[in-house]
Short mmCIF file of C-alpha atoms and ligand atoms in Angstrom, two decimals:
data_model
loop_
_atom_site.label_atom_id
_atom_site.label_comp_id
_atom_site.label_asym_id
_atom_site.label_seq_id
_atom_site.Cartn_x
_atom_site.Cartn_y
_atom_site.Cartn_z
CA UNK S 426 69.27 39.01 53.16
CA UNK S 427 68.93 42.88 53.92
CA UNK S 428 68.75 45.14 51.01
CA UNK S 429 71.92 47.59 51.11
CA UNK S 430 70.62 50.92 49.62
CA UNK S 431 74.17 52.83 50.20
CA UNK S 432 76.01 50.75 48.05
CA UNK S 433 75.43 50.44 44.18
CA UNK S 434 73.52 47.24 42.68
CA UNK S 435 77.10 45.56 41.55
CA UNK S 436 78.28 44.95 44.98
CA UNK S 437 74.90 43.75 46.18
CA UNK S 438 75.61 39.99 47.59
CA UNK S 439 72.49 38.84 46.18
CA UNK S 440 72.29 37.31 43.07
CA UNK S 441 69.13 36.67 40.58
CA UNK S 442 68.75 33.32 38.64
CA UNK S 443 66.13 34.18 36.04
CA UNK S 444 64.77 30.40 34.79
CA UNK S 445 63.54 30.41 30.99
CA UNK S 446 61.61 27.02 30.34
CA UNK S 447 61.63 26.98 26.00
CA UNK S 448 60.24 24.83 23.49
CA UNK S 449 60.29 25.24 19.88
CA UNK S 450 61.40 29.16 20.92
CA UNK S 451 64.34 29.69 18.48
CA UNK S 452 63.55 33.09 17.14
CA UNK S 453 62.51 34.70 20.82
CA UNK S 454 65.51 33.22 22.99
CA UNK S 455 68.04 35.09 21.34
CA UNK S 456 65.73 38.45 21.75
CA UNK S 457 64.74 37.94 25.06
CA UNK S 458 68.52 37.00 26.52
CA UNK S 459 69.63 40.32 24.64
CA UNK S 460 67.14 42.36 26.81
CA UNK S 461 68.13 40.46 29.80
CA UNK S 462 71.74 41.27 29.60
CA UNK S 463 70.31 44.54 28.31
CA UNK S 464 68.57 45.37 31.73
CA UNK S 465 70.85 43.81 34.24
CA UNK S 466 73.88 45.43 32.76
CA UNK S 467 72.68 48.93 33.10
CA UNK S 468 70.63 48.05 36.58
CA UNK S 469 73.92 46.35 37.80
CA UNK S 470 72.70 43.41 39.51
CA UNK S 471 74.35 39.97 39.95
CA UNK S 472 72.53 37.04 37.77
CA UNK S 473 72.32 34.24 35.41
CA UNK S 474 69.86 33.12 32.65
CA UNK S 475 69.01 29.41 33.44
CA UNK S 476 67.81 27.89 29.64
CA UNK S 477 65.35 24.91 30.02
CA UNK S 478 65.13 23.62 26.68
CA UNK S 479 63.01 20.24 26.28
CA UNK S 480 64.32 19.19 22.98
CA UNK S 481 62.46 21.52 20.96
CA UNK S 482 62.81 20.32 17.31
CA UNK S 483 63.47 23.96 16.07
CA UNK S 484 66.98 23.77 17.12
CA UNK S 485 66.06 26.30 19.86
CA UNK S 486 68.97 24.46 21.82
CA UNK S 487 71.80 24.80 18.86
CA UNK S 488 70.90 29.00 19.42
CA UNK S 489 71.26 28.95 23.07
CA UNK S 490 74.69 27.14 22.83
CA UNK S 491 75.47 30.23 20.33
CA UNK S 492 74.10 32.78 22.92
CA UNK S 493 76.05 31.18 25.48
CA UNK S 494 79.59 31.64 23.47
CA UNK S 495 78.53 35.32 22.92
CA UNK S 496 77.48 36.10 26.73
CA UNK S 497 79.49 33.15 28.50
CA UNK S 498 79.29 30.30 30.66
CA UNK S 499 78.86 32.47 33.79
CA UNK S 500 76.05 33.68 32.28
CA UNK S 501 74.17 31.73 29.87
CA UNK S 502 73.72 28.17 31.71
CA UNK S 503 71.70 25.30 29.56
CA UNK S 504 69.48 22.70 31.24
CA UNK S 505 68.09 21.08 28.50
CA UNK S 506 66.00 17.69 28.95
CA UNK S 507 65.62 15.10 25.89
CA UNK S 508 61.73 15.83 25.64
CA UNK S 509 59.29 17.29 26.21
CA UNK S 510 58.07 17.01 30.21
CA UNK S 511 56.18 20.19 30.58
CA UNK S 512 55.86 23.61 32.23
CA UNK S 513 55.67 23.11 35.81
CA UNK S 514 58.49 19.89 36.17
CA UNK S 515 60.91 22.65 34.23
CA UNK S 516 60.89 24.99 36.89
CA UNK S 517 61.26 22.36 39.40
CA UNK S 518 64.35 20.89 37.16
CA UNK S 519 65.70 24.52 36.93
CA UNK S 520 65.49 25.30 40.39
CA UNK S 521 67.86 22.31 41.05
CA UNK S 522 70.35 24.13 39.12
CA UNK S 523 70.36 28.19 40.27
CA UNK S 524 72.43 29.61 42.35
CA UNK S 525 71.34 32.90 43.15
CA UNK S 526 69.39 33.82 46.16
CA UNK S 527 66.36 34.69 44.12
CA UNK S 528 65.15 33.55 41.28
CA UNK S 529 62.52 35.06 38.35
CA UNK S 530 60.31 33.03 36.41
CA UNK S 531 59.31 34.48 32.99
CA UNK S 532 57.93 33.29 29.69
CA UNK S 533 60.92 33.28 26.47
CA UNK S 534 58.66 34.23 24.38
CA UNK S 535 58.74 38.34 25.07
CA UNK S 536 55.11 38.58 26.47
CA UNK S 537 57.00 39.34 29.64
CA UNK S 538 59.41 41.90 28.88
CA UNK S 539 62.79 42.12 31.07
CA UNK S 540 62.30 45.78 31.49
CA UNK S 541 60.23 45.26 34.61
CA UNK S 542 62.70 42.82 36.60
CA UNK S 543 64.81 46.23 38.04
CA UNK S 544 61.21 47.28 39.09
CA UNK S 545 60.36 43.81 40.85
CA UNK S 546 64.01 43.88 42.26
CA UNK S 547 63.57 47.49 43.84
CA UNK S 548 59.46 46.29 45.23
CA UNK S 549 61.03 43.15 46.28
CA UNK S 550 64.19 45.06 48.72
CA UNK S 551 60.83 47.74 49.64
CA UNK S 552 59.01 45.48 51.37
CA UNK S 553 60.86 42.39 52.01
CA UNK S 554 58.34 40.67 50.03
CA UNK S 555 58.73 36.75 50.28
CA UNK S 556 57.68 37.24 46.65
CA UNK S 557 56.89 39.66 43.45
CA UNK S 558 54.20 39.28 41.34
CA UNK S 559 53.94 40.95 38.00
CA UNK S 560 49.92 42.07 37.44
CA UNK S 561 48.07 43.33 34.42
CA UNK S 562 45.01 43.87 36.13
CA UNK S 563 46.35 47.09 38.53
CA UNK S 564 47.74 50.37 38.04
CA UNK S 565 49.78 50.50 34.40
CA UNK S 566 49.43 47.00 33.74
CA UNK S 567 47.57 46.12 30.44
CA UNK S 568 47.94 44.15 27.51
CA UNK S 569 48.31 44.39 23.66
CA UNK S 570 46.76 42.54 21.05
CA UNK S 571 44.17 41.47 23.09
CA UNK S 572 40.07 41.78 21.36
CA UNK S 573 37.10 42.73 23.44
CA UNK S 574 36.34 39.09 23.91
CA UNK S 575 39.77 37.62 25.12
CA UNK S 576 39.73 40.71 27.60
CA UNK S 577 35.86 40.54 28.85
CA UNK S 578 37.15 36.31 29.62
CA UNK S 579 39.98 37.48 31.32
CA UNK S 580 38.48 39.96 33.26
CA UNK S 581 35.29 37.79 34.14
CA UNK S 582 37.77 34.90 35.03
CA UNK S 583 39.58 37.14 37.43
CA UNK S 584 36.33 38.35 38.99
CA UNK S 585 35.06 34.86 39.85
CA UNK S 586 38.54 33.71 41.22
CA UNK S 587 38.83 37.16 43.20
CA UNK S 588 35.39 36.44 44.86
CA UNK S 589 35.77 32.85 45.26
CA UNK S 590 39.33 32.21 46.29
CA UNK S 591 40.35 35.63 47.90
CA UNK S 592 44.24 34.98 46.86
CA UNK S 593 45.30 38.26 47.96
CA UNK S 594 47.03 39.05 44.64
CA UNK S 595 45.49 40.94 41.69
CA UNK S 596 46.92 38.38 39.03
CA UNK S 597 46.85 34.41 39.31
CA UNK S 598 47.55 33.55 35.74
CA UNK S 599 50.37 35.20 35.04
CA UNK S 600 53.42 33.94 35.46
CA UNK S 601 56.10 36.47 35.61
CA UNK S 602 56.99 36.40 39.24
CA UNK S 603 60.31 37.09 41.40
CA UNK S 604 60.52 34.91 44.39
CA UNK S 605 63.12 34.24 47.27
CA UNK S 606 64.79 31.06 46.75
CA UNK S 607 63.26 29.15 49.29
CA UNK S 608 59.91 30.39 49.45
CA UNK S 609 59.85 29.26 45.64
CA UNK S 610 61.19 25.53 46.50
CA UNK S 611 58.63 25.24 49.74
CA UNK S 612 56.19 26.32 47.19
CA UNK S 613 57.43 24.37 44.18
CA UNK S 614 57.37 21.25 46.88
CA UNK S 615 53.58 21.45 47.70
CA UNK S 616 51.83 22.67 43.92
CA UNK S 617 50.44 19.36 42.55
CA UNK S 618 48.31 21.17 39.56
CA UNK S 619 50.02 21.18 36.15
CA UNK S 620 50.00 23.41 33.41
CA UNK S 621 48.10 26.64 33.44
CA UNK S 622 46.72 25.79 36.76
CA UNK S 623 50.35 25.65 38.67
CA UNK S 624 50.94 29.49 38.79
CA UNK S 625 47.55 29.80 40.06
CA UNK S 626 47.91 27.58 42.79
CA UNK S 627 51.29 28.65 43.48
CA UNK S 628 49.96 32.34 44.22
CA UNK S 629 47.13 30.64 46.48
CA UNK S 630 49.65 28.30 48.43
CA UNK S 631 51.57 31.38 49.02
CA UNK S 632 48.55 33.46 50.71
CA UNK S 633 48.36 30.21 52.86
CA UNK S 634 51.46 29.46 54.30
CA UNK S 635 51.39 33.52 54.50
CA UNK S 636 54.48 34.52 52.41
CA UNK S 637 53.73 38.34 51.72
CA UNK S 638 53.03 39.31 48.36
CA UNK S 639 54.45 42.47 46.42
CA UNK S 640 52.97 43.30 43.04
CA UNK S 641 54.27 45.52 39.91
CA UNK S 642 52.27 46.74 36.33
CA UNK S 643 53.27 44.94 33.37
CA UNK S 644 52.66 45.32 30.17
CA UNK S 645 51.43 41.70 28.44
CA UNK S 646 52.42 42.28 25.49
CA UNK S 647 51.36 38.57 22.71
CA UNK S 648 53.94 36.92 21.49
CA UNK S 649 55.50 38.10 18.03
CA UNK S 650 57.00 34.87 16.91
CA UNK S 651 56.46 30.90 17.28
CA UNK S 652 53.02 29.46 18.72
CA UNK S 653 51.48 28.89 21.40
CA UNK S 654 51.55 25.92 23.51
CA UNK S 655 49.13 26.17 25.80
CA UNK S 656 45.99 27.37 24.05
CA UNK S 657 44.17 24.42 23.53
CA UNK S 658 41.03 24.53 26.16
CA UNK S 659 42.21 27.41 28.67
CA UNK S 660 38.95 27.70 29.66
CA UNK S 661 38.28 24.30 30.32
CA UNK S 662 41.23 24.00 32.26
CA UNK S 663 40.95 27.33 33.86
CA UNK S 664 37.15 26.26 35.20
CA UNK S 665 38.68 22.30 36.27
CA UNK S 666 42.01 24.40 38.38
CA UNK S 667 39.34 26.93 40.43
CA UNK S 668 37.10 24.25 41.38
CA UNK S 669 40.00 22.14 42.60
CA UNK S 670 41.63 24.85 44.23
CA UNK S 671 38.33 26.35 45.85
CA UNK S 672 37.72 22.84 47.06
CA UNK S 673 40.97 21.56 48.36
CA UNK S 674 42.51 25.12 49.68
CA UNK K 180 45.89 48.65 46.24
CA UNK K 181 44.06 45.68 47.06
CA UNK K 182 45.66 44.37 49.30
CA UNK K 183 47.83 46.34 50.97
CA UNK K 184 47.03 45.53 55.02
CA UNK K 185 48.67 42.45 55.28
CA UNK K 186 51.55 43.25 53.10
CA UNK K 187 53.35 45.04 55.55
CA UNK K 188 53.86 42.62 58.03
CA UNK K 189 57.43 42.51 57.24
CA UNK K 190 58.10 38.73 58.57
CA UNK K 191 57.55 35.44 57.16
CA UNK K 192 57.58 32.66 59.11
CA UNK K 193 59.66 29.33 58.43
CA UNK K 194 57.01 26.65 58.47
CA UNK K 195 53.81 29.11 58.80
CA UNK K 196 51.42 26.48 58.19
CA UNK K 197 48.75 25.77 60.21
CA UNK K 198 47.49 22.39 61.67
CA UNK K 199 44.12 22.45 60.27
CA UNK K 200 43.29 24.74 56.71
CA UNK K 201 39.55 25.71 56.52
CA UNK K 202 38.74 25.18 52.93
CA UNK K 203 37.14 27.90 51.07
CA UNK K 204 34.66 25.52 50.11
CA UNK K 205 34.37 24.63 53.91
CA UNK K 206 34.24 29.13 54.16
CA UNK K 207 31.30 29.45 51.94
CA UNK K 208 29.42 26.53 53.29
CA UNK K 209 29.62 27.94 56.78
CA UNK K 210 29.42 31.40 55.53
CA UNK K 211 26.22 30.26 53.58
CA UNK K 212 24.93 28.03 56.10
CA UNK K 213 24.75 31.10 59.01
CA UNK K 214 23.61 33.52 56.55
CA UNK K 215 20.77 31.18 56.03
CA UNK K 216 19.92 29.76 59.37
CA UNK K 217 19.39 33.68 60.20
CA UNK K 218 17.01 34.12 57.58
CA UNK K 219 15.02 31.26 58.27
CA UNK K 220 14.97 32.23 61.83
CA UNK K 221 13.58 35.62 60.88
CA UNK K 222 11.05 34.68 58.23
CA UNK K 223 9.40 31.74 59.63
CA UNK K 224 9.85 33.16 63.31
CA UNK K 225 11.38 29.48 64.21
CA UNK K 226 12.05 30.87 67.70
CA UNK K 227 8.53 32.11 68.38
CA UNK K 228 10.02 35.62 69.05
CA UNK K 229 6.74 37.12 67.95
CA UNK K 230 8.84 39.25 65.35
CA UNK K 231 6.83 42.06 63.74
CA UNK K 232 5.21 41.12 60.63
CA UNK K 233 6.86 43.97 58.76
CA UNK K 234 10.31 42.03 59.74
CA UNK K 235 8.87 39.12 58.15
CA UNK K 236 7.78 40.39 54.91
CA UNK K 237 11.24 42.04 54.43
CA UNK K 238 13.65 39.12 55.12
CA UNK K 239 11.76 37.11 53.09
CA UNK K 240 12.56 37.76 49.52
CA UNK K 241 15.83 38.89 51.02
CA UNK K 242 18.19 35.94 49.57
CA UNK K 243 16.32 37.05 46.16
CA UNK K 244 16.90 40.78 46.97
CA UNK K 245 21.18 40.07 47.29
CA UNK K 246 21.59 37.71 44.55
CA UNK K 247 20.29 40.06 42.10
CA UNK K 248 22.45 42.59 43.68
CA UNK K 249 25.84 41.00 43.98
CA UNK K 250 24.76 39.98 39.61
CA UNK K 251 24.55 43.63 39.37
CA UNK K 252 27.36 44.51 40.91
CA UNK K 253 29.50 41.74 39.20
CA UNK K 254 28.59 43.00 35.81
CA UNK K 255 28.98 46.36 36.53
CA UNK K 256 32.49 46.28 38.09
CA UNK K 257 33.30 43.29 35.11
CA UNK K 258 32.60 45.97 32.64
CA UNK K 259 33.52 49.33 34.26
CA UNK K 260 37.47 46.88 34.45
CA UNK K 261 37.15 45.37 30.37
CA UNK K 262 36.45 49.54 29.36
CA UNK K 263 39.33 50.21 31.60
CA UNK K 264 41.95 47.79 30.33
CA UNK K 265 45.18 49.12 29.22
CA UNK K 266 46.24 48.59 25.94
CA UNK K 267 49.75 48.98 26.01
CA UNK K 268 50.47 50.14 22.43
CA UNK K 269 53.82 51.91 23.45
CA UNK K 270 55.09 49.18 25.06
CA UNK K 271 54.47 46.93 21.67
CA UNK K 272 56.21 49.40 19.73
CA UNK K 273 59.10 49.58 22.15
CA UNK K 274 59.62 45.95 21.98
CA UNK K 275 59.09 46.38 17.92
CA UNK K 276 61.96 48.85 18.40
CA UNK K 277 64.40 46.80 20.74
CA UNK K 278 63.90 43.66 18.50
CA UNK K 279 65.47 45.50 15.43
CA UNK K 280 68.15 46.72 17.53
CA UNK K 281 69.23 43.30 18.73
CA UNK K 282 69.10 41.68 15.66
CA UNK K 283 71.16 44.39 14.43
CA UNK K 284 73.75 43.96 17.61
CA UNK K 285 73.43 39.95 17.74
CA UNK K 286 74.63 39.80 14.16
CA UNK K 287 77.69 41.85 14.54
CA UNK K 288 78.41 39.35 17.68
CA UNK K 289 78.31 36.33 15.52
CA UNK K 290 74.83 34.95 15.81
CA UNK K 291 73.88 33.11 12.80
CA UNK K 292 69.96 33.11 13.80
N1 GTP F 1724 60.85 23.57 28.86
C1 GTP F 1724 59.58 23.71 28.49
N2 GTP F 1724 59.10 24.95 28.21
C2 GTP F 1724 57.81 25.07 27.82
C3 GTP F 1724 56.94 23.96 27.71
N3 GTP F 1724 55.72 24.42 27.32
C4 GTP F 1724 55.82 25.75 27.21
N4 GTP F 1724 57.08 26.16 27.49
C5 GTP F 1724 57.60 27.55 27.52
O1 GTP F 1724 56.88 28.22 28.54
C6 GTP F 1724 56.62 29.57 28.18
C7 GTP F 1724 55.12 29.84 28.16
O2 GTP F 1724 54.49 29.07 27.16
P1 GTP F 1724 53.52 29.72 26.06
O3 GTP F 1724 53.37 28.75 24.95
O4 GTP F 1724 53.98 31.09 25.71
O5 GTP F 1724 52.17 29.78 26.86
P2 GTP F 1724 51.19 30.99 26.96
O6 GTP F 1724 51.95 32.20 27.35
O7 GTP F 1724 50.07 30.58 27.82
O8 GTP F 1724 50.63 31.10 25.49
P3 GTP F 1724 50.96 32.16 24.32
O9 GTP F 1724 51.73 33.29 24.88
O10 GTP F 1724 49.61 32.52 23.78
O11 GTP F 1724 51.77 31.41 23.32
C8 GTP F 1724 57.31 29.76 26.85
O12 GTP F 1724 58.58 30.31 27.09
C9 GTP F 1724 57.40 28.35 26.27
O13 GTP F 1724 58.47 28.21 25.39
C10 GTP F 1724 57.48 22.65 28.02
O14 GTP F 1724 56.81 21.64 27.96
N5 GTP F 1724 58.79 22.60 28.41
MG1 MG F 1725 53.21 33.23 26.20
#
C-alpha cells in the first residue's frame, strides 16, 4: 500500500493492529492502552489494540473488559486463552484475529513506550520497509535502570551475535517491532524457537528471505509494576538460541 | 547506520527464498577452511614455490597474530559501546509523569483499577 503524504493520517487506508500478549499485567494494561489511544489520537492513524490475555490470575482480563467499555469495541478487542500457552503461540493466535494491514508487537508492560509507534509509522511509509525494528543499541536508543553488569551482558551478547550471525539489524532481542501483515505471518509461519529466542530468529529469517529492515531509537525503559516472566536463565537460553540459529540459518 | 546499503532496495519479493541457504556455520567453515589452506600453503611452502624465507617466518604466527587482534578489538569496541550506553533518565521520568496523569484521567472515566 503506498504511503499518501498529501492527505492527513485519518484518511490514510491503512490501518495498525497493535497485539499486546499479557499475563498477570493488571496494573500496566490500563497504562499502556491510555498511551496508545494517547498517541494514535493525536498522530491520527487508523488502529486497534488486540489484548491476549492467557488467564492471568490477577484479573488482568476483568480490567481489559473495563478498558474496553471506556474505549469501545472498535477499539479494545480481547483474545484471551484459558491458560497459559506462551509468548510466541500469542502472537500467532493474535494475528488470526487483526485486521489492519500492519500490525505492532510490543510488550504491556511499558518497557516499550507507545510514543515511538508515530516514529516507526513515518520510517515504515520512508522506506517501504517490509518491517520496523525498534533498537537500543543505535542513535538515541538506551535504557534505564539497567547496572554496569546487565549492560556489559547485553552489549557483549550483541557483539557475539553481530559477528556471528550478521542479521543486518542492530537489535535481535527486542521485541518492539512494526511489520506488514504478511511479511509478519510468512515469518510467524517459519520461526520454530520459543520464548526469548523467537524475536531473534524472527529478525534473522527476515534478513533471509530478504524483507528490508528499517530501525528507530527507543528508550527501554524496566518495567515499573508486576514481574517478570522471562528472567529465569536468559543467558542460558540466549547461548542455546545463537548456536541453533548460527547452525541451522 | 549499519546497515544502510541494502535497505534501500525498495522491493521485496513474494517468495524470496532461495533453493539452497548456506548456513553460517557452513560460512565460517568455508571462510575458515580457505583462510587456512592459504596459510598452510605459505608457511610450509606445500607447493614448492620456493617462497622467501622472510614470507615464511611472517605467516607463521599469523593465525596467532589475528586472534589476539580481533580479542582486542572485541573488547575495545564492547567497552567503548557499555561507556556509551544511553541511560534514558528523561524518558523514565516522562513515563513517571504520564502514569499519574492516566490514573488521574482513567478514574474520572470509571476505571475501578
Ligand atoms: N499472553 C501471554 N503473554 C505473555 C506470556 N509471557 C509473557 N507475556 C507478556 O509478554 C510481555 C513480555 O514479557 P515480560 O515478562 O515483560 O518479559 P521481559 O520483557 O523479557 O522481562 P521483564 O521486562 O524483565 O519483565 C509482557 O507484556 C507479558 O505480560 C504468556 O505466556 N502469554
Ligand atoms: Mg518486559
Amino acid at each position: 500500500m503506498a504511503s499518501r503524504k498529501t492527505s492527513p493520517n485519518r484518511d490514510s487506508r491503512d490501518k495498525y493492529s497493535i497485539l499486546l500478549p499479557t499475563y498477570n499485567e493488571r496494573e500496566n494494561l490500563p497504562l499502556i492502552v491510555w498511551l496508545l489511544v494517547k498517541y494514535f489520537g493525536e498522530s491520527g492513524y487508523n488502529y486497534e489494540i488486540i489484548v491476549i490475555d492467557d488467564g492471568s490470575p490477577d484479573g488482568t482480563l476483568e480490567v481489559a473488559e473495563q478498558l474496553q467499555k471506556i474505549y469501545g469495541e472498535d477499539k479494545i478487542l480481547l483474545r484471551p486463552r484459558a491458560t497459559k500457552l506462551g509468548l510466541g503461540t500469542a502472537y500467532i493466535h493474535g494475528i488470526k484475529h487483526a485486521t489492519g494491514n500492519f500490525i505492532i508487537i510490543m510488550d504491556a508492560d511499558l518497557s516499550h513506550h507507545p510514543k515511538f509507534i508515530p516514529e516507526f509509522i513515518e520510517k515504515q511509509k520512508e522506506g517501504d520497509y517490509d518491517l520496523v525494528s525498534g533498537t537500543r543499541y543505535q542513535g538515541n536508543g538506551g535504557v534505564y535502570g539497567w547496572d554496569l553488569r546487565r549492560k556489559l551482558i547485553s552489549r557483549g551478547a550483541n557483539f557475539l551475535t553481530q559477528v556471528l550471525l550478521r542479521p543486518g539489524a542492530s537489535d535481535l532481542t527486542g521485541s518492539f517491532r512494526l511489520y506488514k501483515r504478511a511479511v509478519l505471518e510468512s515469518l510467524v509461519e517459519r520461526c520454530v524457537s520459543k520464548g526469548y529466542v523467537f524475536q531473534m530468529e524472527m529478525i534473522i529469517r527476515a534478513r533471509q528471505l530478504s524483507y528490508t529492515i528499517g530501525e528507530v531509537p527507543i528508550s527501554f525503559v524496566d518495567r515499573v509494576y508486576g514481574e517478570s516472566k522471562l528472567g529465569g536463565n536468559e543467558i542460558v537460553s540466549f547461548v542455546k538460541g545463537l548456536i541453533t540459529l548460527f547452525a541451522t540459518t | 547506520m549499519l546497515l544502510s546499503s541494502s535497505l534501500f532496495s525498495g522491493f521485496s519479493p513474494e517468495i524470496p527464498a532461495p533453493a539452497f541457504i548456506m548456513t553460517k556455520l557452513l560460512e565460517w567453515l568455508f571462510g575458515v577452511s580457505v583462510v587456512g589452506a592459504a596459510w598452510a600453503l605459505v608457511s610450509f611452502d606445500l607447493l614448492d614455490l620456493s617462497l622467501p624465507q622472510t614470507y615464511r617466518e611472517v605467516a607463521w604466527p599469523m593465525p596467532l597474530y589475528l586472534l589476539v587482534s580481533f580479542g582486542c578489538y572485541s573488547l575495545a569496541t564492547v567497552g567503548y559501546r557499555v561507556a556509551t550506553f544511553n541511560d534514558c533518565d528523561e524518558a523514565s521520568n516522562e513515563l513517571q509523569e504520564q502514569i499519574k496523569e492516566a490514573k488521574e484521567d482513567l478514574r474520572k472515566k470509571g476505571l475501578k483499577m
